[in-house]
Amino acid sequence: MKYLLSHRTTYSYASNVDSAHHIAHLRARTFLGQTVESIGIATNPVPAMAVQHVDHFGNNIDIYRIDKPHTRFDIEVRAAVDVRFPEPPPFEETPSWEEIRSLLDGQGFPAPIEAAEFVHESPLVPEVAALKAYGAHSFTPGRPILAAARELTARIKADFEYHPGATDISTPLAEVFDGKAGVCQDFAHVQIAALRAHGLAAGYVSGYIRTIRSKDDIALRGADASHAWVAVWCGEEAGWVHLDPTNDLIVSEDHVAVAWGRDFADVSPLRGVILGGDSHSYGVAVTLVPAD
């Protein structure tokens, strides 16, 4: 599926910002299952310095320095992306989750070294005992990993209310779980914590989801801003399988991935440091529509 993407973020400041430094994770990356055919980013004001970089996880980063005083900052990315995620194997034919856990542990020498990095706690996904117990309802002894992970995805969709404004990025994960409400980043963190509690590798994926599904003309949850989902490592043969707990989907042709890391803190779409500005407000507008 070929998509046209537009993502515009606008910051308005109560007083002049004298200088600003911004880091953006906004350039979609090319990998098996996704090809970025064209992409461009425009900012206003135009930065005095603009540098592109690749981070530890292979994500594309733009770094901007703005020296011109301003009370508004606009940044927009436009891209054409072709998405064809590989079909995952039949759930019941994947290895048991205990077998995957053993590979990731490796008695201190894990076979999949890159995947093993995603087994441990991270800044926004600490250990939460209640989430280990929650995940255990799906990760029963001997169960194939993808069957268990897929059921966990469906349970999160059923058990949690999608409620913008119920949380923010500072809301502790345990509080999100107790309140059973939040947005896509919260649900991704919940699933990641439940998977890691069982010694499994789970990563946070930042991106977008199709604005409208043409088949039934129903808007998907999280389509109005940056979206988030989970990648779980299912062994050497299956590799990373992407699951969307907000919409109870296996990621295939409805999503465009931008960046991935341990949690939201690794892949925040836009962050930075400003001098001045006082209070601020911001707005986000996203469209992801088929190119045909």
PDB file of C-alpha atoms in Angstrom:
ATOM      1  CA  MET A   1       0.000   0.000   0.000  1.00  0.00           C
ATOM      2  CA  LYS A   2       1.379   3.383  -1.011  1.00  0.00           C
ATOM      3  CA  TYR A   3       0.640   6.340   1.245  1.00  0.00           C
ATOM      4  CA  LEU A   4       0.977  10.096   1.238  1.00  0.00           C
ATOM      5  CA  LEU A   5       1.825  11.418   4.693  1.00  0.00           C
ATOM      6  CA  SER A   6       1.538  14.894   6.150  1.00  0.00           C
ATOM      7  CA  HIS A   7       2.408  15.672   9.778  1.00  0.00           C
ATOM      8  CA  ARG A   8       2.393  19.279  10.936  1.00  0.00           C
ATOM      9  CA  THR A   9       3.195  20.456  14.477  1.00  0.00           C
ATOM     10  CA  THR A  10       2.782  24.077  15.557  1.00  0.00           C
ATOM     11  CA  TYR A  11       4.040  25.650  18.780  1.00  0.00           C
ATOM     12  CA  SER A  12       2.791  29.094  19.829  1.00  0.00           C
ATOM     13  CA  TYR A  13       4.659  30.922  22.601  1.00  0.00           C
ATOM     14  CA  ALA A  14       3.408  33.627  24.949  1.00  0.00           C
ATOM     15  CA  SER A  15       6.600  35.653  24.467  1.00  0.00           C
ATOM     16  CA  ASN A  16       9.654  35.642  22.245  1.00  0.00           C
ATOM     17  CA  VAL A  17      11.835  32.555  22.085  1.00  0.00           C
ATOM     18  CA  ASP A  18      15.336  33.963  21.666  1.00  0.00           C
ATOM     19  CA  SER A  19      16.980  30.671  20.667  1.00  0.00           C
ATOM     20  CA  ALA A  20      15.947  27.038  20.415  1.00  0.00           C
ATOM     21  CA  HIS A  21      17.410  23.599  19.820  1.00  0.00           C
ATOM     22  CA  HIS A  22      15.102  20.834  18.591  1.00  0.00           C
ATOM     23  CA  ILE A  23      15.565  17.109  17.941  1.00  0.00           C
ATOM     24  CA  ALA A  24      12.996  15.475  15.669  1.00  0.00           C
ATOM     25  CA  HIS A  25      12.200  11.824  15.028  1.00  0.00           C
ATOM     26  CA  LEU A  26      10.008  12.534  12.004  1.00  0.00           C
ATOM     27  CA  ARG A  27      11.705  10.854   9.050  1.00  0.00           C
ATOM     28  CA  ALA A  28      10.134   7.457   8.378  1.00  0.00           C
ATOM     29  CA  ARG A  29      12.781   4.758   7.984  1.00  0.00           C
ATOM     30  CA  THR A  30      13.207   2.132   5.286  1.00  0.00           C
ATOM     31  CA  PHE A  31      13.384  -1.519   6.371  1.00  0.00           C
ATOM     32  CA  LEU A  32      12.008  -4.909   5.348  1.00  0.00           C
ATOM     33  CA  GLY A  33       8.316  -4.204   4.796  1.00  0.00           C
ATOM     34  CA  GLN A  34       8.553  -0.449   4.253  1.00  0.00           C
ATOM     35  CA  THR A  35      10.151   1.760   1.603  1.00  0.00           C
ATOM     36  CA  VAL A  36      10.336   5.553   1.874  1.00  0.00           C
ATOM     37  CA  GLU A  37      10.059   6.833  -1.699  1.00  0.00           C
ATOM     38  CA  SER A  38      10.346  10.539  -0.861  1.00  0.00           C
ATOM     39  CA  ILE A  39      10.408  12.662   2.275  1.00  0.00           C
ATOM     40  CA  GLY A  40      10.994  16.272   3.209  1.00  0.00           C
ATOM     41  CA  ILE A  41      10.762  18.468   6.294  1.00  0.00           C
ATOM     42  CA  ALA A  42      10.067  22.207   6.340  1.00  0.00           C
ATOM     43  CA  THR A  43      10.350  24.507   9.354  1.00  0.00           C
ATOM     44  CA  ASN A  44       9.373  28.081  10.041  1.00  0.00           C
ATOM     45  CA  PRO A  45      11.505  29.879  11.133  1.00  0.00           C
ATOM     46  CA  VAL A  46      14.226  28.434   8.947  1.00  0.00           C
ATOM     47  CA  PRO A  47      16.951  27.073  11.272  1.00  0.00           C
ATOM     48  CA  ALA A  48      20.444  28.519  11.416  1.00  0.00           C
ATOM     49  CA  MET A  49      21.696  24.928  11.599  1.00  0.00           C
ATOM     50  CA  ALA A  50      20.091  21.704  10.379  1.00  0.00           C
ATOM     51  CA  VAL A  51      21.890  18.369  10.748  1.00  0.00           C
ATOM     52  CA  GLN A  52      20.714  14.825  10.016  1.00  0.00           C
ATOM     53  CA  HIS A  53      21.907  11.956  12.164  1.00  0.00           C
ATOM     54  CA  VAL A  54      21.236   8.236  12.784  1.00  0.00           C
ATOM     55  CA  ASP A  55      20.768   7.226  16.428  1.00  0.00           C
ATOM     56  CA  HIS A  56      21.681   4.053  18.334  1.00  0.00           C
ATOM     57  CA  PHE A  57      18.566   2.237  17.105  1.00  0.00           C
ATOM     58  CA  GLY A  58      19.051   3.206  13.457  1.00  0.00           C
ATOM     59  CA  ASN A  59      16.388   5.921  13.509  1.00  0.00           C
ATOM     60  CA  ASN A  60      16.704   9.064  11.390  1.00  0.00           C
ATOM     61  CA  ILE A  61      17.068  12.251  13.439  1.00  0.00           C
ATOM     62  CA  ASP A  62      16.981  15.924  12.448  1.00  0.00           C
ATOM     63  CA  ILE A  63      18.702  18.430  14.748  1.00  0.00           C
ATOM     64  CA  TYR A  64      17.825  22.121  14.431  1.00  0.00           C
ATOM     65  CA  ARG A  65      19.215  25.307  15.960  1.00  0.00           C
ATOM     66  CA  ILE A  66      17.104  28.455  15.624  1.00  0.00           C
ATOM     67  CA  ASP A  67      18.774  31.742  16.581  1.00  0.00           C
ATOM     68  CA  LYS A  68      16.089  34.082  15.273  1.00  0.00           C
ATOM     69  CA  PRO A  69      13.572  35.387  17.873  1.00  0.00           C
ATOM     70  CA  HIS A  70      10.125  33.882  17.257  1.00  0.00           C
ATOM     71  CA  THR A  71       6.745  33.396  18.913  1.00  0.00           C
ATOM     72  CA  ARG A  72       5.709  30.469  16.711  1.00  0.00           C
ATOM     73  CA  PHE A  73       7.452  27.356  15.466  1.00  0.00           C
ATOM     74  CA  ASP A  74       6.051  25.209  12.655  1.00  0.00           C
ATOM     75  CA  ILE A  75       7.498  21.923  11.459  1.00  0.00           C
ATOM     76  CA  GLU A  76       5.936  19.761   8.754  1.00  0.00           C
ATOM     77  CA  VAL A  77       6.978  16.470   7.223  1.00  0.00           C
ATOM     78  CA  ARG A  78       5.604  15.254   3.896  1.00  0.00           C
ATOM     79  CA  ALA A  79       6.414  11.815   2.567  1.00  0.00           C
ATOM     80  CA  ALA A  80       5.448   9.072   0.147  1.00  0.00           C
ATOM     81  CA  VAL A  81       5.819   5.611   1.680  1.00  0.00           C
ATOM     82  CA  ASP A  82       5.190   2.084   0.384  1.00  0.00           C
ATOM     83  CA  VAL A  83       4.171  -0.334   3.170  1.00  0.00           C
ATOM     84  CA  ARG A  84       4.121  -4.119   2.796  1.00  0.00           C
ATOM     85  CA  PHE A  85       4.837  -5.687   6.197  1.00  0.00           C
ATOM     86  CA  PRO A  86       5.636  -9.413   5.935  1.00  0.00           C
ATOM     87  CA  GLU A  87       2.822 -11.788   6.854  1.00  0.00           C
ATOM     88  CA  PRO A  88       3.591 -13.344  10.257  1.00  0.00           C
ATOM     89  CA  PRO A  89       3.699 -17.136  10.528  1.00  0.00           C
ATOM     90  CA  PRO A  90       0.667 -19.045  11.852  1.00  0.00           C
ATOM     91  CA  PHE A  91       0.436 -18.267  15.553  1.00  0.00           C
ATOM     92  CA  GLU A  92       0.464 -21.869  16.704  1.00  0.00           C
ATOM     93  CA  GLU A  93       3.578 -22.663  14.656  1.00  0.00           C
ATOM     94  CA  THR A  94       5.810 -20.160  16.464  1.00  0.00           C
ATOM     95  CA  PRO A  95       8.088 -21.422  19.271  1.00  0.00           C
ATOM     96  CA  SER A  96       6.859 -21.468  22.849  1.00  0.00           C
ATOM     97  CA  TRP A  97       7.445 -18.267  24.722  1.00  0.00           C
ATOM     98  CA  GLU A  98       9.686 -20.134  27.186  1.00  0.00           C
ATOM     99  CA  GLU A  99      11.934 -21.194  24.308  1.00  0.00           C
ATOM    100  CA  ILE A 100      12.213 -17.584  23.143  1.00  0.00           C
ATOM    101  CA  ARG A 101      12.927 -16.469  26.708  1.00  0.00           C
ATOM    102  CA  SER A 102      15.772 -18.993  26.937  1.00  0.00           C
ATOM    103  CA  LEU A 103      17.306 -17.700  23.695  1.00  0.00           C
ATOM    104  CA  LEU A 104      17.135 -14.126  24.958  1.00  0.00           C
ATOM    105  CA  ASP A 105      18.674 -15.073  28.289  1.00  0.00           C
ATOM    106  CA  GLY A 106      21.347 -17.401  26.943  1.00  0.00           C
ATOM    107  CA  GLN A 107      22.788 -17.758  30.450  1.00  0.00           C
ATOM    108  CA  GLY A 108      24.413 -14.389  29.989  1.00  0.00           C
ATOM    109  CA  PHE A 109      25.279 -14.904  26.325  1.00  0.00           C
ATOM    110  CA  PRO A 110      22.048 -14.303  24.376  1.00  0.00           C
ATOM    111  CA  ALA A 111      22.016 -15.530  20.781  1.00  0.00           C
ATOM    112  CA  PRO A 112      19.998 -12.561  19.441  1.00  0.00           C
ATOM    113  CA  ILE A 113      22.102  -9.774  20.959  1.00  0.00           C
ATOM    114  CA  GLU A 114      20.178  -6.892  19.364  1.00  0.00           C
ATOM    115  CA  ALA A 115      16.832  -8.302  20.514  1.00  0.00           C
ATOM    116  CA  ALA A 116      18.138  -8.961  24.038  1.00  0.00           C
ATOM    117  CA  GLU A 117      18.537  -5.206  24.529  1.00  0.00           C
ATOM    118  CA  PHE A 118      14.731  -4.935  24.589  1.00  0.00           C
ATOM    119  CA  VAL A 119      14.181  -7.396  27.456  1.00  0.00           C
ATOM    120  CA  HIS A 120      15.143  -5.039  30.284  1.00  0.00           C
ATOM    121  CA  GLU A 121      13.477  -2.140  32.057  1.00  0.00           C
ATOM    122  CA  SER A 122      13.639   1.295  30.436  1.00  0.00           C
ATOM    123  CA  PRO A 123      12.882   4.827  31.721  1.00  0.00           C
ATOM    124  CA  LEU A 124       9.138   4.749  30.973  1.00  0.00           C
ATOM    125  CA  VAL A 125       8.642   0.978  31.281  1.00  0.00           C
ATOM    126  CA  PRO A 126       9.771  -0.110  34.756  1.00  0.00           C
ATOM    127  CA  GLU A 127       8.845  -3.437  36.314  1.00  0.00           C
ATOM    128  CA  VAL A 128       5.232  -3.434  37.519  1.00  0.00           C
ATOM    129  CA  ALA A 129       4.207  -6.572  39.410  1.00  0.00           C
ATOM    130  CA  ALA A 130       0.559  -6.196  38.425  1.00  0.00           C
ATOM    131  CA  LEU A 131       1.512  -6.221  34.748  1.00  0.00           C
ATOM    132  CA  LYS A 132       3.409  -9.488  35.097  1.00  0.00           C
ATOM    133  CA  ALA A 133       0.280 -11.030  36.585  1.00  0.00           C
ATOM    134  CA  TYR A 134      -1.833  -9.456  33.832  1.00  0.00           C
ATOM    135  CA  GLY A 135       0.384 -10.912  31.119  1.00  0.00           C
ATOM    136  CA  ALA A 136       0.451 -14.345  32.775  1.00  0.00           C
ATOM    137  CA  HIS A 137      -3.193 -14.899  31.809  1.00  0.00           C
ATOM    138  CA  SER A 138      -2.018 -15.092  28.177  1.00  0.00           C
ATOM    139  CA  PHE A 139       1.476 -16.531  28.670  1.00  0.00           C
ATOM    140  CA  THR A 140       0.466 -19.911  30.013  1.00  0.00           C
ATOM    141  CA  PRO A 141       3.036 -22.768  30.093  1.00  0.00           C
ATOM    142  CA  GLY A 142       4.133 -24.022  26.674  1.00  0.00           C
ATOM    143  CA  ARG A 143       2.006 -21.617  24.660  1.00  0.00           C
ATOM    144  CA  PRO A 144       3.388 -20.419  21.280  1.00  0.00           C
ATOM    145  CA  ILE A 145       4.738 -16.909  21.680  1.00  0.00           C
ATOM    146  CA  LEU A 146       2.743 -15.266  18.901  1.00  0.00           C
ATOM    147  CA  ALA A 147      -0.521 -16.866  20.024  1.00  0.00           C
ATOM    148  CA  ALA A 148       0.056 -15.510  23.533  1.00  0.00           C
ATOM    149  CA  ALA A 149       1.184 -12.069  22.368  1.00  0.00           C
ATOM    150  CA  ARG A 150      -1.755 -11.762  19.987  1.00  0.00           C
ATOM    151  CA  GLU A 151      -4.217 -12.596  22.760  1.00  0.00           C
ATOM    152  CA  LEU A 152      -2.560 -10.014  25.031  1.00  0.00           C
ATOM    153  CA  THR A 153      -3.027  -7.407  22.286  1.00  0.00           C
ATOM    154  CA  ALA A 154      -6.756  -8.150  22.111  1.00  0.00           C
ATOM    155  CA  ARG A 155      -7.128  -8.089  25.888  1.00  0.00           C
ATOM    156  CA  ILE A 156      -5.568  -4.631  26.174  1.00  0.00           C
ATOM    157  CA  LYS A 157      -7.978  -3.297  23.542  1.00  0.00           C
ATOM    158  CA  ALA A 158     -10.909  -4.815  25.456  1.00  0.00           C
ATOM    159  CA  ASP A 159      -9.799  -3.893  28.989  1.00  0.00           C
ATOM    160  CA  PHE A 160      -8.581  -0.301  28.500  1.00  0.00           C
ATOM    161  CA  GLU A 161     -10.541   2.790  27.511  1.00  0.00           C
ATOM    162  CA  TYR A 162      -9.092   5.013  24.793  1.00  0.00           C
ATOM    163  CA  HIS A 163      -9.358   8.375  26.514  1.00  0.00           C
ATOM    164  CA  PRO A 164      -7.235  11.308  25.273  1.00  0.00           C
ATOM    165  CA  GLY A 165      -6.417  13.565  28.190  1.00  0.00           C
ATOM    166  CA  ALA A 166      -6.643  10.821  30.806  1.00  0.00           C
ATOM    167  CA  THR A 167      -2.840  10.639  30.973  1.00  0.00           C
ATOM    168  CA  ASP A 168       0.278  12.449  29.838  1.00  0.00           C
ATOM    169  CA  ILE A 169       3.836  11.301  29.255  1.00  0.00           C
ATOM    170  CA  SER A 170       4.636  11.763  32.967  1.00  0.00           C
ATOM    171  CA  THR A 171       1.843   9.450  34.176  1.00  0.00           C
ATOM    172  CA  PRO A 172       3.488   6.414  35.846  1.00  0.00           C
ATOM    173  CA  LEU A 173       2.838   3.096  34.134  1.00  0.00           C
ATOM    174  CA  ALA A 174       1.355   1.573  37.311  1.00  0.00           C
ATOM    175  CA  GLU A 175      -1.149   4.443  37.419  1.00  0.00           C
ATOM    176  CA  VAL A 176      -2.102   3.846  33.779  1.00  0.00           C
ATOM    177  CA  PHE A 177      -2.715   0.180  34.543  1.00  0.00           C
ATOM    178  CA  ASP A 178      -4.811   0.948  37.635  1.00  0.00           C
ATOM    179  CA  GLY A 179      -6.904   3.519  35.772  1.00  0.00           C
ATOM    180  CA  LYS A 180      -7.391   1.307  32.684  1.00  0.00           C
ATOM    181  CA  ALA A 181      -7.477   4.392  30.438  1.00  0.00           C
ATOM    182  CA  GLY A 182      -5.076   6.302  28.244  1.00  0.00           C
ATOM    183  CA  VAL A 183      -3.855   6.620  24.664  1.00  0.00           C
ATOM    184  CA  CYS A 184      -1.756   4.611  22.235  1.00  0.00           C
ATOM    185  CA  GLN A 185       1.587   5.312  23.908  1.00  0.00           C
ATOM    186  CA  ASP A 186       0.164   4.083  27.229  1.00  0.00           C
ATOM    187  CA  PHE A 187      -1.205   0.877  25.731  1.00  0.00           C
ATOM    188  CA  ALA A 188       2.107   0.200  23.995  1.00  0.00           C
ATOM    189  CA  HIS A 189       3.936   0.640  27.311  1.00  0.00           C
ATOM    190  CA  VAL A 190       1.456  -1.684  29.051  1.00  0.00           C
ATOM    191  CA  GLN A 191       2.018  -4.445  26.512  1.00  0.00           C
ATOM    192  CA  ILE A 192       5.795  -3.952  26.509  1.00  0.00           C
ATOM    193  CA  ALA A 193       5.907  -4.221  30.308  1.00  0.00           C
ATOM    194  CA  ALA A 194       3.817  -7.397  30.323  1.00  0.00           C
ATOM    195  CA  LEU A 195       6.067  -8.984  27.677  1.00  0.00           C
ATOM    196  CA  ARG A 196       9.337  -7.970  29.337  1.00  0.00           C
ATOM    197  CA  ALA A 197       8.066  -9.262  32.677  1.00  0.00           C
ATOM    198  CA  HIS A 198       8.155 -12.704  31.039  1.00  0.00           C
ATOM    199  CA  GLY A 199      11.713 -12.279  29.784  1.00  0.00           C
ATOM    200  CA  LEU A 200      10.654 -11.415  26.227  1.00  0.00           C
ATOM    201  CA  ALA A 201      11.958  -8.703  23.894  1.00  0.00           C
ATOM    202  CA  ALA A 202       9.493  -5.922  23.157  1.00  0.00           C
ATOM    203  CA  GLY A 203      10.158  -2.576  21.485  1.00  0.00           C
ATOM    204  CA  TYR A 204       8.178   0.656  21.185  1.00  0.00           C
ATOM    205  CA  VAL A 205       7.366   1.731  17.621  1.00  0.00           C
ATOM    206  CA  SER A 206       6.402   5.306  16.791  1.00  0.00           C
ATOM    207  CA  GLY A 207       4.627   6.093  13.543  1.00  0.00           C
ATOM    208  CA  TYR A 208       1.231   6.706  12.018  1.00  0.00           C
ATOM    209  CA  ILE A 209      -1.940   4.828  11.220  1.00  0.00           C
ATOM    210  CA  ARG A 210      -4.186   5.282   8.210  1.00  0.00           C
ATOM    211  CA  THR A 211      -6.530   8.201   8.725  1.00  0.00           C
ATOM    212  CA  ILE A 212      -9.542   6.354   7.279  1.00  0.00           C
ATOM    213  CA  ARG A 213      -9.880   2.668   6.479  1.00  0.00           C
ATOM    214  CA  SER A 214     -11.326   2.652   2.994  1.00  0.00           C
ATOM    215  CA  LYS A 215     -12.977  -0.744   3.466  1.00  0.00           C
ATOM    216  CA  ASP A 216     -15.428   0.332   6.162  1.00  0.00           C
ATOM    217  CA  ASP A 217     -14.777   4.094   6.356  1.00  0.00           C
ATOM    218  CA  ILE A 218     -14.073   3.889  10.093  1.00  0.00           C
ATOM    219  CA  ALA A 219     -11.392   6.039  11.674  1.00  0.00           C
ATOM    220  CA  LEU A 220      -8.838   4.036  13.611  1.00  0.00           C
ATOM    221  CA  ARG A 221      -7.869   5.072  17.131  1.00  0.00           C
ATOM    222  CA  GLY A 222      -4.771   7.232  17.160  1.00  0.00           C
ATOM    223  CA  ALA A 223      -5.101   8.390  13.561  1.00  0.00           C
ATOM    224  CA  ASP A 224      -5.183  12.102  14.421  1.00  0.00           C
ATOM    225  CA  ALA A 225      -1.611  12.275  15.750  1.00  0.00           C
ATOM    226  CA  SER A 226       1.551  10.217  16.027  1.00  0.00           C
ATOM    227  CA  HIS A 227       0.621   6.613  16.751  1.00  0.00           C
ATOM    228  CA  ALA A 228       2.438   3.913  18.739  1.00  0.00           C
ATOM    229  CA  TRP A 229       2.498   0.134  18.827  1.00  0.00           C
ATOM    230  CA  VAL A 230       4.689  -2.802  19.863  1.00  0.00           C
ATOM    231  CA  ALA A 231       7.225  -5.045  18.150  1.00  0.00           C
ATOM    232  CA  VAL A 232       7.782  -8.441  19.809  1.00  0.00           C
ATOM    233  CA  TRP A 233      10.679 -10.734  18.904  1.00  0.00           C
ATOM    234  CA  CYS A 234       9.337 -14.177  17.999  1.00  0.00           C
ATOM    235  CA  GLY A 235      12.535 -16.034  17.119  1.00  0.00           C
ATOM    236  CA  GLU A 236      15.051 -16.118  14.287  1.00  0.00           C
ATOM    237  CA  GLU A 237      12.540 -17.321  11.712  1.00  0.00           C
ATOM    238  CA  ALA A 238       9.602 -15.028  12.491  1.00  0.00           C
ATOM    239  CA  GLY A 239      11.738 -12.090  13.647  1.00  0.00           C
ATOM    240  CA  TRP A 240       9.959  -8.994  14.927  1.00  0.00           C
ATOM    241  CA  VAL A 241       6.164  -9.029  14.658  1.00  0.00           C
ATOM    242  CA  HIS A 242       4.367  -5.707  15.100  1.00  0.00           C
ATOM    243  CA  LEU A 243       1.138  -5.596  17.142  1.00  0.00           C
ATOM    244  CA  ASP A 244      -1.184  -2.626  17.734  1.00  0.00           C
ATOM    245  CA  PRO A 245      -2.961  -2.931  21.120  1.00  0.00           C
ATOM    246  CA  THR A 246      -4.868   0.329  20.638  1.00  0.00           C
ATOM    247  CA  ASN A 247      -6.761  -1.109  17.661  1.00  0.00           C
ATOM    248  CA  ASP A 248      -6.246  -4.872  18.223  1.00  0.00           C
ATOM    249  CA  LEU A 249      -4.400  -5.286  14.931  1.00  0.00           C
ATOM    250  CA  ILE A 250      -1.448  -7.124  13.489  1.00  0.00           C
ATOM    251  CA  VAL A 251       0.479  -4.362  11.741  1.00  0.00           C
ATOM    252  CA  SER A 252       0.364  -4.937   7.995  1.00  0.00           C
ATOM    253  CA  GLU A 253      -0.813  -2.213   5.604  1.00  0.00           C
ATOM    254  CA  ASP A 254      -2.528   0.325   7.875  1.00  0.00           C
ATOM    255  CA  HIS A 255       0.623   1.631   9.573  1.00  0.00           C
ATOM    256  CA  VAL A 256       3.746   3.617   8.687  1.00  0.00           C
ATOM    257  CA  ALA A 257       6.699   3.225  11.073  1.00  0.00           C
ATOM    258  CA  VAL A 258       8.960   6.183  11.802  1.00  0.00           C
ATOM    259  CA  ALA A 259      11.245   5.087  14.645  1.00  0.00           C
ATOM    260  CA  TRP A 260      11.651   2.449  17.329  1.00  0.00           C
ATOM    261  CA  GLY A 261      13.342   2.165  20.693  1.00  0.00           C
ATOM    262  CA  ARG A 262      12.815   0.932  24.240  1.00  0.00           C
ATOM    263  CA  ASP A 263       9.918   3.312  24.974  1.00  0.00           C
ATOM    264  CA  PHE A 264       8.522   6.725  24.034  1.00  0.00           C
ATOM    265  CA  ALA A 265      11.520   8.513  25.557  1.00  0.00           C
ATOM    266  CA  ASP A 266      13.788   7.094  22.833  1.00  0.00           C
ATOM    267  CA  VAL A 267      11.617   8.222  19.911  1.00  0.00           C
ATOM    268  CA  SER A 268       9.696  11.342  20.908  1.00  0.00           C
ATOM    269  CA  PRO A 269       8.638  13.005  17.626  1.00  0.00           C
ATOM    270  CA  LEU A 270       9.898  16.411  18.757  1.00  0.00           C
ATOM    271  CA  ARG A 271      11.748  17.607  21.825  1.00  0.00           C
ATOM    272  CA  GLY A 272      14.214  20.337  22.623  1.00  0.00           C
ATOM    273  CA  VAL A 273      15.382  23.229  24.743  1.00  0.00           C
ATOM    274  CA  ILE A 274      14.257  26.840  24.302  1.00  0.00           C
ATOM    275  CA  LEU A 275      15.407  30.138  25.785  1.00  0.00           C
ATOM    276  CA  GLY A 276      12.415  32.341  26.570  1.00  0.00           C
ATOM    277  CA  GLY A 277       8.910  31.693  25.322  1.00  0.00           C
ATOM    278  CA  ASP A 278       7.126  31.573  28.689  1.00  0.00           C
ATOM    279  CA  SER A 279       3.977  29.413  28.400  1.00  0.00           C
ATOM    280  CA  HIS A 280       3.097  27.718  25.134  1.00  0.00           C
ATOM    281  CA  SER A 281       0.376  25.823  23.325  1.00  0.00           C
ATOM    282  CA  TYR A 282       0.710  23.415  20.442  1.00  0.00           C
ATOM    283  CA  GLY A 283      -1.330  21.686  17.791  1.00  0.00           C
ATOM    284  CA  VAL A 284      -0.799  18.562  15.698  1.00  0.00           C
ATOM    285  CA  ALA A 285      -2.405  17.645  12.392  1.00  0.00           C
ATOM    286  CA  VAL A 286      -1.756  14.285  10.713  1.00  0.00           C
ATOM    287  CA  THR A 287      -3.085  12.722   7.530  1.00  0.00           C
ATOM    288  CA  LEU A 288      -2.060   9.336   6.120  1.00  0.00           C
ATOM    289  CA  VAL A 289      -4.001   8.498   3.005  1.00  0.00           C
ATOM    290  CA  PRO A 290      -3.555   5.987   0.165  1.00  0.00           C
ATOM    291  CA  ALA A 291      -1.704   7.470  -2.785  1.00  0.00           C
ATOM    292  CA  ASP A 292      -3.949   5.771  -5.358  1.00  0.00           C
TER     293      ASP A 292
END
